């Protein structure tokens, strides 16, 4: 089952449920947020609530996406209560890359901090159920004001050195009234970053991640496939200039999803009732690693069969501000 949100002609939201190629509006539901909050509050499965409410008007979701009427699949009434976060160095990559990585780890006496973190994940990222494993790298991207809908531009700041895609899976969560994190499902995400800034010095990683991000168009409700195989590509002037498969899911990761979720939600800050979390789980495929320099107007496209419609976003760059620096006013 897949969930998405569309805008009606009067500007209000409607929730769309899709099974196979059939998609229809969910009756009596103002937003995905309302649906998720009811499920979290009552501890009822989302599927049960959907079956109870029933389906209304059928819709052509690909056409609505082309018209720009498909929005983020979940939003919060107060964007400041949606958190965009993620983890890195969690994926093993292909089998050949994994073998090469293990050989390098075994034969090297001096490792970079990134390699050390990766090795920690290999050794302690898959603990027995109910037992915390090693914590991963963690980063903050922003709140709901930096979440960009499908089809909308991912805009790099005027001071950015680069605007590059990172195809990822994101867990979509809502916090129940008693503080319990509840997972609504999974979505494709573009964890848009500044890789040139990050390359200068790894301690600038936080700066490189404070960028917009996109996710959707649809949320996969239910279990995540262990082996997710997708494709990431960049289109320029109508032609594909770069394309590469990506792997995700626990079969291709050094951490379990449960361990990554634990190390995010162990903080009281991230268990505030009613908050929404979009937590991205890392990637192993980047066009930047293949020497691609993106340009405004390029279109990022990420797709993987279980997640419905592809996620597409054009690249844009913000104009330079009139002042060279941000001046703080003293009160």
Coordinates of C-alpha atoms in Angstrom, one line a residue:
X1 CA 0.0 0.0 0.0
X2 CA 1.2 3.5 -0.9
X3 CA 0.1 6.8 0.5
X4 CA 0.5 10.3 -1.0
X5 CA -1.0 13.7 -0.8
X6 CA -2.5 15.9 -3.5
X7 CA -3.9 19.4 -3.6
X8 CA -7.5 19.8 -4.5
X9 CA -8.6 22.6 -6.8
X10 CA -9.6 24.7 -3.7
X11 CA -6.1 24.3 -2.3
X12 CA -6.9 21.8 0.5
X13 CA -5.2 18.5 0.8
X14 CA -6.5 15.0 0.1
X15 CA -4.9 11.7 0.9
X16 CA -4.5 9.2 -1.9
X17 CA -4.2 5.4 -1.3
X18 CA -2.8 3.3 -4.1
X19 CA -2.6 -0.5 -4.5
X20 CA -1.1 -1.5 -7.8
X21 CA -2.2 0.9 -10.4
X22 CA -5.5 1.8 -8.7
X23 CA -5.4 5.0 -6.7
X24 CA -8.3 6.8 -5.0
X25 CA -8.9 9.5 -2.4
X26 CA -9.3 8.3 1.2
X27 CA -12.7 9.4 2.6
X28 CA -12.9 11.6 5.7
X29 CA -9.2 12.4 5.9
X30 CA -7.8 15.9 5.9
X31 CA -4.1 14.9 5.7
X32 CA -1.7 12.1 6.0
X33 CA -0.6 13.7 9.3
X34 CA -4.2 13.3 10.7
X35 CA -4.3 9.7 9.6
X36 CA -0.9 8.9 11.1
X37 CA -1.7 10.7 14.4
X38 CA -5.0 8.7 14.8
X39 CA -3.1 5.5 14.2
X40 CA -0.4 6.4 16.6
X41 CA -2.9 7.5 19.3
X42 CA -5.1 4.5 19.0
X43 CA -2.4 2.0 18.2
X44 CA -4.5 0.8 15.3
X45 CA -2.8 -0.3 12.0
X46 CA -3.1 2.4 9.3
X47 CA -4.5 -0.2 6.9
X48 CA -7.4 -0.9 9.4
X49 CA -8.3 2.8 9.6
X50 CA -8.2 3.1 5.8
X51 CA -10.4 0.1 5.4
X52 CA -12.9 1.6 7.8
X53 CA -13.1 5.0 6.1
X54 CA -13.3 3.6 2.6
X55 CA -12.2 5.0 -0.8
X56 CA -13.8 7.8 -2.7
X57 CA -13.0 9.3 -6.1
X58 CA -10.4 7.5 -8.3
X59 CA -7.5 9.6 -9.4
X60 CA -4.7 9.4 -12.0
X61 CA -1.7 9.9 -9.8
X62 CA 1.0 10.2 -12.6
X63 CA -1.1 12.9 -14.3
X64 CA -1.5 14.8 -11.0
X65 CA 2.2 14.6 -10.5
X66 CA 2.9 16.0 -13.9
X67 CA 0.4 18.8 -13.1
X68 CA 2.3 19.7 -9.9
X69 CA -0.5 18.7 -7.7
X70 CA 1.3 15.9 -5.8
X71 CA 2.8 17.3 -2.7
X72 CA 5.1 16.0 0.1
X73 CA 3.4 12.7 1.2
X74 CA 3.3 14.0 4.8
X75 CA 3.6 17.5 6.3
X76 CA 3.1 19.0 9.8
X77 CA 0.7 21.8 10.5
X78 CA 3.6 23.6 12.1
X79 CA 6.7 23.0 9.9
X80 CA 9.0 23.6 12.9
X81 CA 7.8 20.3 14.3
X82 CA 9.0 18.2 11.3
X83 CA 12.6 17.1 11.6
X84 CA 14.8 16.2 8.6
X85 CA 17.8 14.1 9.8
X86 CA 19.9 11.2 8.6
X87 CA 22.8 8.8 9.1
X88 CA 25.8 8.2 7.0
X89 CA 28.4 5.4 6.4
X90 CA 25.7 2.8 6.7
X91 CA 25.8 1.1 3.3
X92 CA 28.1 -1.7 2.1
X93 CA 27.7 -1.0 -1.6
X94 CA 28.2 -3.8 -4.2
X95 CA 29.8 -7.1 -3.3
X96 CA 33.0 -6.2 -5.1
X97 CA 33.2 -2.8 -3.3
X98 CA 32.5 -4.6 0.0
X99 CA 35.4 -7.1 -0.6
X100 CA 37.7 -4.2 -1.4
X101 CA 36.7 -2.3 1.7
X102 CA 37.3 -5.4 3.9
X103 CA 40.7 -5.9 2.4
X104 CA 41.6 -2.3 3.0
X105 CA 40.4 -2.4 6.6
X106 CA 42.4 -5.5 7.2
X107 CA 45.6 -4.2 5.8
X108 CA 45.7 -0.6 6.9
X109 CA 47.1 0.6 10.2
X110 CA 46.0 4.2 9.8
X111 CA 42.4 4.8 9.0
X112 CA 40.5 8.0 8.4
X113 CA 37.7 8.9 10.7
X114 CA 35.2 7.8 8.0
X115 CA 36.9 4.4 7.6
X116 CA 36.9 4.0 11.4
X117 CA 33.2 4.8 11.5
X118 CA 32.5 2.4 8.7
X119 CA 34.4 -0.4 10.5
X120 CA 32.5 0.3 13.7
X121 CA 29.3 -0.3 11.8
X122 CA 30.6 -3.6 10.3
X123 CA 31.6 -4.8 13.8
X124 CA 28.7 -3.5 15.9
X125 CA 25.9 -2.3 13.7
X126 CA 23.8 -5.4 13.8
X127 CA 23.3 -6.3 17.4
X128 CA 20.8 -9.0 18.7
X129 CA 17.2 -7.8 18.8
X130 CA 16.5 -5.6 21.8
X131 CA 20.2 -4.7 22.3
X132 CA 21.7 -1.4 21.3
X133 CA 24.6 -1.6 18.8
X134 CA 27.2 0.9 17.9
X135 CA 25.9 4.4 17.1
X136 CA 26.2 5.7 13.5
X137 CA 27.3 9.0 12.1
X138 CA 24.3 11.3 12.5
X139 CA 23.4 14.7 10.9
X140 CA 20.7 17.3 10.9
X141 CA 19.3 18.8 7.7
X142 CA 16.6 21.1 8.9
X143 CA 12.9 21.2 9.6
X144 CA 9.7 21.2 7.5
X145 CA 10.6 24.6 6.0
X146 CA 13.5 22.9 4.2
X147 CA 11.4 20.0 2.9
X148 CA 10.8 20.3 -0.9
X149 CA 7.9 18.6 -2.6
X150 CA 8.2 16.2 -5.6
X151 CA 8.8 18.1 -8.8
X152 CA 9.9 21.3 -6.9
X153 CA 13.4 22.7 -7.2
X154 CA 16.1 21.8 -4.8
X155 CA 17.8 25.2 -4.3
X156 CA 21.4 25.5 -3.2
X157 CA 22.3 28.7 -1.4
X158 CA 24.3 31.4 -3.2
X159 CA 27.3 30.6 -1.1
X160 CA 27.2 26.8 -1.9
X161 CA 30.1 25.2 -3.7
X162 CA 28.0 22.3 -5.1
X163 CA 24.5 20.9 -5.2
X164 CA 24.5 17.2 -5.4
X165 CA 22.0 14.4 -5.1
X166 CA 22.1 11.5 -2.6
X167 CA 19.5 8.8 -3.3
X168 CA 18.3 7.4 0.0
X169 CA 15.4 5.6 1.8
X170 CA 13.8 7.6 4.5
X171 CA 11.7 6.4 7.4
X172 CA 8.6 8.4 8.1
X173 CA 7.6 8.7 11.8
X174 CA 5.1 10.4 14.0
X175 CA 5.4 10.6 17.8
X176 CA 2.4 9.3 19.7
X177 CA 0.9 11.3 22.6
X178 CA 2.8 9.1 25.1
X179 CA 6.1 9.8 23.4
X180 CA 6.4 6.5 21.5
X181 CA 8.0 6.8 18.0
X182 CA 5.6 5.2 15.4
X183 CA 6.8 4.4 11.9
X184 CA 4.2 5.2 9.2
X185 CA 6.3 3.8 6.4
X186 CA 9.2 4.4 4.0
X187 CA 9.8 6.8 1.1
X188 CA 12.4 7.6 -1.5
X189 CA 14.5 10.7 -0.6
X190 CA 17.0 13.0 -2.1
X191 CA 19.4 14.0 0.7
X192 CA 20.7 17.0 -1.2
X193 CA 24.2 18.0 0.0
X194 CA 27.3 20.2 -0.8
X195 CA 30.0 17.6 -1.5
X196 CA 32.7 20.1 -2.4
X197 CA 32.4 21.8 0.9
X198 CA 32.4 18.4 2.7
X199 CA 35.5 17.4 0.8
X200 CA 37.5 20.4 1.9
X201 CA 37.4 19.3 5.6
X202 CA 35.2 16.5 7.1
X203 CA 34.5 18.9 10.0
X204 CA 32.5 20.9 7.5
X205 CA 30.1 18.0 7.1
X206 CA 27.4 19.8 9.2
X207 CA 27.6 22.8 6.9
X208 CA 27.3 20.6 3.8
X209 CA 24.1 18.9 5.1
X210 CA 22.2 22.2 6.0
X211 CA 20.4 22.1 2.7
X212 CA 17.0 21.3 1.4
X213 CA 15.8 17.7 0.9
X214 CA 13.0 16.1 -0.9
X215 CA 11.1 12.9 -0.3
X216 CA 8.2 10.9 -1.7
X217 CA 6.1 11.2 -3.9
X218 CA 4.6 8.1 -2.1
X219 CA 5.0 6.4 1.3
X220 CA 5.3 2.6 1.3
X221 CA 3.2 1.4 4.3
X222 CA 4.4 -1.9 5.8
X223 CA 7.7 -3.8 5.9
X224 CA 10.7 -2.6 4.1
X225 CA 12.1 -5.1 1.6
X226 CA 15.5 -6.4 2.7
X227 CA 17.0 -5.8 -0.7
X228 CA 16.0 -2.5 -2.4
X229 CA 17.4 -1.9 -5.9
X230 CA 16.8 1.4 -7.5
X231 CA 18.3 3.8 -10.0
X232 CA 19.6 7.3 -9.6
X233 CA 20.0 9.5 -12.7
X234 CA 20.6 13.1 -13.8
X235 CA 19.0 14.6 -16.9
X236 CA 20.4 17.7 -18.6
X237 CA 18.6 19.4 -21.5
X238 CA 16.4 16.3 -22.0
X239 CA 19.3 13.8 -22.0
X240 CA 20.5 11.5 -19.3
X241 CA 24.1 12.5 -18.5
X242 CA 24.6 10.1 -15.6
X243 CA 22.8 7.0 -14.4
X244 CA 23.7 4.4 -11.8
X245 CA 22.0 1.7 -9.8
X246 CA 21.8 2.0 -6.0
X247 CA 21.2 -0.6 -3.3
X248 CA 19.6 -0.2 0.0
X249 CA 17.7 -2.2 2.6
X250 CA 19.2 -4.2 5.4
X251 CA 20.8 -6.8 3.1
X252 CA 23.0 -4.0 1.8
X253 CA 23.7 -2.2 5.1
X254 CA 26.2 -2.5 7.9
X255 CA 23.5 -1.5 10.5
X256 CA 20.0 -2.8 11.2
X257 CA 17.2 -0.3 10.7
X258 CA 16.3 -1.0 14.4
X259 CA 19.7 0.1 15.5
X260 CA 19.7 3.2 13.5
X261 CA 16.2 4.1 14.7
X262 CA 17.2 3.5 18.4
X263 CA 20.2 5.9 18.1
X264 CA 17.9 8.6 16.7
X265 CA 15.0 8.3 19.0
X266 CA 17.1 7.7 22.2
X267 CA 17.1 11.5 22.6
X268 CA 14.2 12.9 24.5
X269 CA 14.2 15.9 22.0
X270 CA 13.1 13.5 19.3
X271 CA 10.2 12.0 21.2
X272 CA 8.0 15.1 21.5
X273 CA 4.3 14.1 21.0
X274 CA 2.9 15.0 17.6
X275 CA 6.3 15.7 15.9
X276 CA 7.0 14.2 12.5
X277 CA 10.4 12.8 11.6
X278 CA 11.9 12.1 8.2
X279 CA 15.0 10.2 8.9
X280 CA 17.3 9.2 6.0
X281 CA 19.4 6.1 6.2
X282 CA 22.4 6.8 4.0
X283 CA 23.5 5.9 0.5
X284 CA 26.4 4.3 -1.5
X285 CA 25.8 6.0 -4.9
X286 CA 26.7 9.6 -5.7
X287 CA 27.2 11.3 -9.1
X288 CA 29.9 13.5 -7.4
X289 CA 32.0 10.4 -6.8
X290 CA 32.0 9.8 -10.6
X291 CA 33.2 13.3 -11.3
X292 CA 29.9 14.8 -12.3
X293 CA 29.5 18.6 -11.8
X294 CA 25.9 19.5 -11.6
X295 CA 24.4 22.7 -13.0
X296 CA 21.2 24.7 -12.3
X297 CA 18.5 23.2 -14.5
X298 CA 19.7 19.6 -14.1
X299 CA 16.9 17.2 -13.0
X300 CA 17.6 14.6 -10.3
X301 CA 15.5 11.4 -10.7
X302 CA 15.4 8.6 -8.1
X303 CA 13.3 5.5 -8.5
X304 CA 12.9 2.1 -7.0
X305 CA 10.0 -0.2 -7.8
X306 CA 8.5 -0.8 -4.3
X307 CA 8.1 3.0 -3.7
X308 CA 5.8 3.9 -6.5
X309 CA 6.3 7.0 -8.6
X310 CA 9.9 8.3 -9.1
X311 CA 11.2 11.3 -7.2
X312 CA 12.2 14.1 -9.5
X313 CA 13.6 17.6 -8.6
X314 CA 15.3 20.2 -10.7
X315 CA 18.4 21.9 -9.4
X316 CA 18.3 25.7 -8.8
X317 CA 20.7 28.2 -7.1
X318 CA 19.6 31.1 -5.0
X319 CA 20.6 34.6 -6.1
X320 CA 23.4 36.3 -4.1
X321 CA 22.2 38.5 -1.3
X322 CA 22.7 42.3 -1.6
X323 CA 24.9 42.3 1.5
X324 CA 28.2 40.3 1.7
X325 CA 27.6 39.2 5.3
X326 CA 24.6 38.8 7.6
X327 CA 24.5 41.6 10.0
X328 CA 23.0 41.0 13.5
X329 CA 21.0 43.8 15.0
X330 CA 21.6 44.6 18.7
X331 CA 18.5 45.0 20.7

